[in-house]
Amino acid sequence: MADKIRVLLSEEDVNARINQVAAQISKDYEGKSVHLICILKGGVFFTCELAKRLTVPVSLDFMSVSSYGDDTKSSGVVRIVKDLDEPLTDLNVLIVEDIIDSGRTLSYLMEVLKQRGPASIRLCTLLDKPERRVKKQVKVDYTCFTIPDEFVVGYGLDYAQKYRNLPYIGVVEL
């Protein structure tokens, strides 16, 4: 039986907001280049859309970090599944995430990446669930949407590897 999915944010709303956030990032990095670190797998949809809209020079790398497995709640155990291909020394790094909730993964990841010598490091997310934040020190610099504590899919976010390809953000009604 298929899961029922309720639309939370339409494709049009998501695209409009990505345009706004990209314009702000381009303004903030004017005269500089930005090195995007896409957090796989979910972040790839958002990262590609964001990168297309940036007007500053962009380089890109990928990292896979996991704390979920096939569950709807974070396990709290963070694993680097795929590390970066290039060094970060003196780069203006922008970590691009699909969603931030507890902050455990990003807290761990930010500490790891800061040790690699970037000129700056900032965080951009499509979705933020601040009411779920356990790691309060995680500061999100660019947020497209702040959402309630519901399990969401679409636009790269999945439920047991399903629904990443939805062009909108939806809530799986279990």
mmCIF file of C-alpha atoms in Angstrom:
data_model
loop_
_atom_site.group_PDB
_atom_site.id
_atom_site.type_symbol
_atom_site.label_atom_id
_atom_site.label_comp_id
_atom_site.label_asym_id
_atom_site.label_seq_id
_atom_site.Cartn_x
_atom_site.Cartn_y
_atom_site.Cartn_z
ATOM 1 C CA MET A 1 0.000 0.000 0.000
ATOM 2 C CA ALA A 2 1.328 3.466 -0.914
ATOM 3 C CA ASP A 3 1.939 6.050 1.781
ATOM 4 C CA LYS A 4 -0.323 9.075 1.837
ATOM 5 C CA ILE A 5 1.590 12.333 1.281
ATOM 6 C CA ARG A 6 0.214 15.777 2.092
ATOM 7 C CA VAL A 7 1.773 18.759 0.278
ATOM 8 C CA LEU A 8 3.471 21.083 2.772
ATOM 9 C CA LEU A 9 5.344 23.366 0.342
ATOM 10 C CA SER A 10 4.480 23.520 -3.355
ATOM 11 C CA GLU A 11 7.049 23.290 -6.129
ATOM 12 C CA GLU A 12 6.380 26.963 -6.938
ATOM 13 C CA ASP A 13 6.959 28.045 -3.334
ATOM 14 C CA VAL A 14 10.199 26.067 -3.127
ATOM 15 C CA ASN A 15 11.538 27.517 -6.386
ATOM 16 C CA ALA A 16 10.637 31.085 -5.421
ATOM 17 C CA ARG A 17 12.362 30.777 -2.051
ATOM 18 C CA ILE A 18 15.511 29.217 -3.531
ATOM 19 C CA ASN A 19 15.711 32.235 -5.866
ATOM 20 C CA GLN A 20 15.563 34.587 -2.862
ATOM 21 C CA VAL A 21 18.182 32.693 -0.858
ATOM 22 C CA ALA A 22 20.506 32.427 -3.883
ATOM 23 C CA ALA A 23 20.252 36.195 -4.405
ATOM 24 C CA GLN A 24 21.225 36.787 -0.759
ATOM 25 C CA ILE A 25 24.163 34.358 -0.961
ATOM 26 C CA SER A 26 25.353 35.986 -4.192
ATOM 27 C CA LYS A 27 25.210 39.397 -2.510
ATOM 28 C CA ASP A 28 27.049 38.152 0.595
ATOM 29 C CA TYR A 29 29.817 36.528 -1.483
ATOM 30 C CA GLU A 30 30.105 39.326 -4.051
ATOM 31 C CA GLY A 31 33.690 39.570 -5.295
ATOM 32 C CA LYS A 32 34.506 36.119 -3.896
ATOM 33 C CA SER A 33 33.994 32.540 -4.938
ATOM 34 C CA VAL A 34 32.018 30.027 -2.912
ATOM 35 C CA HIS A 35 32.773 26.332 -2.456
ATOM 36 C CA LEU A 36 29.542 24.388 -2.024
ATOM 37 C CA ILE A 37 29.663 21.158 -0.082
ATOM 38 C CA CYS A 38 26.592 19.145 -0.943
ATOM 39 C CA ILE A 39 25.520 16.723 1.764
ATOM 40 C CA LEU A 40 24.357 13.586 -0.030
ATOM 41 C CA LYS A 41 21.978 12.104 -0.812
ATOM 42 C CA GLY A 42 19.149 14.434 0.060
ATOM 43 C CA GLY A 43 21.025 17.678 -0.510
ATOM 44 C CA VAL A 44 21.767 17.054 -4.176
ATOM 45 C CA PHE A 45 18.428 18.344 -5.480
ATOM 46 C CA PHE A 46 18.650 21.570 -3.470
ATOM 47 C CA THR A 47 22.372 22.070 -4.149
ATOM 48 C CA CYS A 48 21.909 21.823 -7.922
ATOM 49 C CA GLU A 49 19.014 24.279 -7.912
ATOM 50 C CA LEU A 50 20.881 26.682 -5.637
ATOM 51 C CA ALA A 51 24.120 26.521 -7.651
ATOM 52 C CA LYS A 52 22.294 27.309 -10.905
ATOM 53 C CA ARG A 53 20.976 30.525 -9.381
ATOM 54 C CA LEU A 54 24.215 31.840 -7.838
ATOM 55 C CA THR A 55 25.937 34.707 -9.670
ATOM 56 C CA VAL A 56 29.360 34.305 -8.008
ATOM 57 C CA PRO A 57 31.974 31.719 -9.034
ATOM 58 C CA VAL A 58 31.058 28.294 -7.639
ATOM 59 C CA SER A 59 33.037 25.128 -7.014
ATOM 60 C CA LEU A 60 31.437 21.995 -5.687
ATOM 61 C CA ASP A 61 32.243 18.875 -3.701
ATOM 62 C CA PHE A 62 30.164 16.134 -2.142
ATOM 63 C CA MET A 63 30.057 14.480 1.242
ATOM 64 C CA SER A 64 27.791 11.781 2.601
ATOM 65 C CA VAL A 65 27.032 11.765 6.300
ATOM 66 C CA SER A 66 24.446 9.519 7.895
ATOM 67 C CA SER A 67 22.558 9.428 11.167
ATOM 68 C CA TYR A 68 19.209 8.053 10.016
ATOM 69 C CA GLY A 69 19.423 4.720 8.194
ATOM 70 C CA ASP A 70 15.879 3.746 7.195
ATOM 71 C CA ASP A 71 14.162 5.272 10.219
ATOM 72 C CA THR A 72 12.271 8.547 10.599
ATOM 73 C CA LYS A 73 14.259 9.596 13.676
ATOM 74 C CA SER A 74 17.975 10.316 13.921
ATOM 75 C CA SER A 75 19.977 7.545 15.581
ATOM 76 C CA GLY A 76 22.357 10.128 17.054
ATOM 77 C CA VAL A 77 25.357 8.209 15.681
ATOM 78 C CA VAL A 78 27.050 10.180 12.885
ATOM 79 C CA ARG A 79 29.059 8.395 10.194
ATOM 80 C CA ILE A 80 31.008 9.899 7.281
ATOM 81 C CA VAL A 81 30.052 7.598 4.426
ATOM 82 C CA LYS A 82 31.834 9.583 1.661
ATOM 83 C CA ASP A 83 34.449 12.231 2.388
ATOM 84 C CA LEU A 84 35.389 15.223 0.246
ATOM 85 C CA ASP A 85 37.604 14.852 -2.817
ATOM 86 C CA GLU A 86 39.379 18.222 -2.505
ATOM 87 C CA PRO A 87 41.090 20.104 0.380
ATOM 88 C CA LEU A 88 39.276 23.093 1.910
ATOM 89 C CA THR A 89 42.299 25.260 2.711
ATOM 90 C CA ASP A 90 41.468 28.970 2.244
ATOM 91 C CA LEU A 91 38.088 28.306 0.577
ATOM 92 C CA ASN A 92 34.821 30.076 1.404
ATOM 93 C CA VAL A 93 32.814 26.985 2.264
ATOM 94 C CA LEU A 94 29.029 26.811 2.204
ATOM 95 C CA ILE A 95 27.621 23.516 3.472
ATOM 96 C CA VAL A 96 24.340 22.784 1.713
ATOM 97 C CA GLU A 97 21.876 20.525 3.542
ATOM 98 C CA ASP A 98 18.377 19.370 2.754
ATOM 99 C CA ILE A 99 17.135 19.522 6.354
ATOM 100 C CA ILE A 100 18.451 20.296 9.822
ATOM 101 C CA ASP A 101 16.578 19.069 12.863
ATOM 102 C CA SER A 102 18.510 17.838 15.928
ATOM 103 C CA GLY A 103 21.738 19.434 14.668
ATOM 104 C CA ARG A 104 23.842 16.434 15.719
ATOM 105 C CA THR A 105 25.053 15.675 12.208
ATOM 106 C CA LEU A 106 25.866 19.297 11.384
ATOM 107 C CA SER A 107 27.530 19.960 14.742
ATOM 108 C CA TYR A 108 29.861 17.027 14.132
ATOM 109 C CA LEU A 109 30.422 17.914 10.484
ATOM 110 C CA MET A 110 31.172 21.595 11.149
ATOM 111 C CA GLU A 111 33.859 20.644 13.679
ATOM 112 C CA VAL A 112 35.455 18.196 11.247
ATOM 113 C CA LEU A 113 35.472 20.705 8.379
ATOM 114 C CA LYS A 114 36.753 23.655 10.472
ATOM 115 C CA GLN A 115 39.903 21.612 11.150
ATOM 116 C CA ARG A 116 40.602 21.554 7.386
ATOM 117 C CA GLY A 117 41.460 25.273 7.200
ATOM 118 C CA PRO A 118 38.700 26.963 5.197
ATOM 119 C CA ALA A 119 38.739 30.780 4.980
ATOM 120 C CA SER A 120 35.117 30.739 6.134
ATOM 121 C CA ILE A 121 32.397 28.185 6.727
ATOM 122 C CA ARG A 122 28.658 28.814 6.590
ATOM 123 C CA LEU A 123 25.568 26.669 6.523
ATOM 124 C CA CYS A 124 22.607 26.713 4.138
ATOM 125 C CA THR A 125 19.541 24.497 4.428
ATOM 126 C CA LEU A 126 16.367 23.995 2.483
ATOM 127 C CA LEU A 127 14.414 23.103 5.628
ATOM 128 C CA ASP A 128 15.005 23.840 9.295
ATOM 129 C CA LYS A 129 13.244 22.302 12.307
ATOM 130 C CA PRO A 130 14.587 24.461 15.151
ATOM 131 C CA GLU A 131 12.163 23.036 17.729
ATOM 132 C CA ARG A 132 13.964 19.671 17.365
ATOM 133 C CA ARG A 133 17.426 21.204 17.877
ATOM 134 C CA VAL A 134 19.513 19.329 20.432
ATOM 135 C CA LYS A 135 22.794 20.986 19.412
ATOM 136 C CA LYS A 136 21.935 24.641 20.007
ATOM 137 C CA GLN A 137 25.349 25.838 18.771
ATOM 138 C CA VAL A 138 24.440 24.948 15.170
ATOM 139 C CA LYS A 139 23.852 28.324 13.511
ATOM 140 C CA VAL A 140 22.123 28.241 10.147
ATOM 141 C CA ASP A 141 23.178 31.174 7.954
ATOM 142 C CA TYR A 142 20.680 30.657 5.130
ATOM 143 C CA THR A 143 17.316 28.948 5.584
ATOM 144 C CA CYS A 144 14.702 28.534 2.886
ATOM 145 C CA PHE A 145 11.899 27.327 5.163
ATOM 146 C CA THR A 146 11.358 26.770 8.864
ATOM 147 C CA ILE A 147 8.935 23.889 9.233
ATOM 148 C CA PRO A 148 7.047 22.161 12.055
ATOM 149 C CA ASP A 149 8.170 18.853 13.521
ATOM 150 C CA GLU A 150 6.751 16.567 10.843
ATOM 151 C CA PHE A 151 8.549 13.931 8.786
ATOM 152 C CA VAL A 152 8.918 15.366 5.282
ATOM 153 C CA VAL A 153 9.811 13.971 1.880
ATOM 154 C CA GLY A 154 10.391 15.295 -1.614
ATOM 155 C CA TYR A 155 12.949 17.568 -3.228
ATOM 156 C CA GLY A 156 15.667 15.127 -2.225
ATOM 157 C CA LEU A 157 14.308 14.088 1.163
ATOM 158 C CA ASP A 158 13.338 10.457 1.490
ATOM 159 C CA TYR A 159 11.520 7.893 3.542
ATOM 160 C CA ALA A 160 13.475 4.601 3.266
ATOM 161 C CA GLN A 161 14.893 5.821 -0.079
ATOM 162 C CA LYS A 162 11.441 6.625 -1.517
ATOM 163 C CA TYR A 163 9.964 9.986 -2.583
ATOM 164 C CA ARG A 164 13.219 11.908 -3.207
ATOM 165 C CA ASN A 165 12.016 12.771 -6.703
ATOM 166 C CA LEU A 166 8.851 14.603 -5.658
ATOM 167 C CA PRO A 167 9.058 18.214 -6.932
ATOM 168 C CA TYR A 168 7.502 19.547 -3.703
ATOM 169 C CA ILE A 169 7.916 19.069 0.046
ATOM 170 C CA GLY A 170 5.330 16.704 1.491
ATOM 171 C CA VAL A 171 4.482 15.097 4.811
ATOM 172 C CA VAL A 172 4.246 11.320 4.978
ATOM 173 C CA GLU A 173 1.128 10.517 6.925
ATOM 174 C CA LEU A 174 1.984 7.211 8.554
#
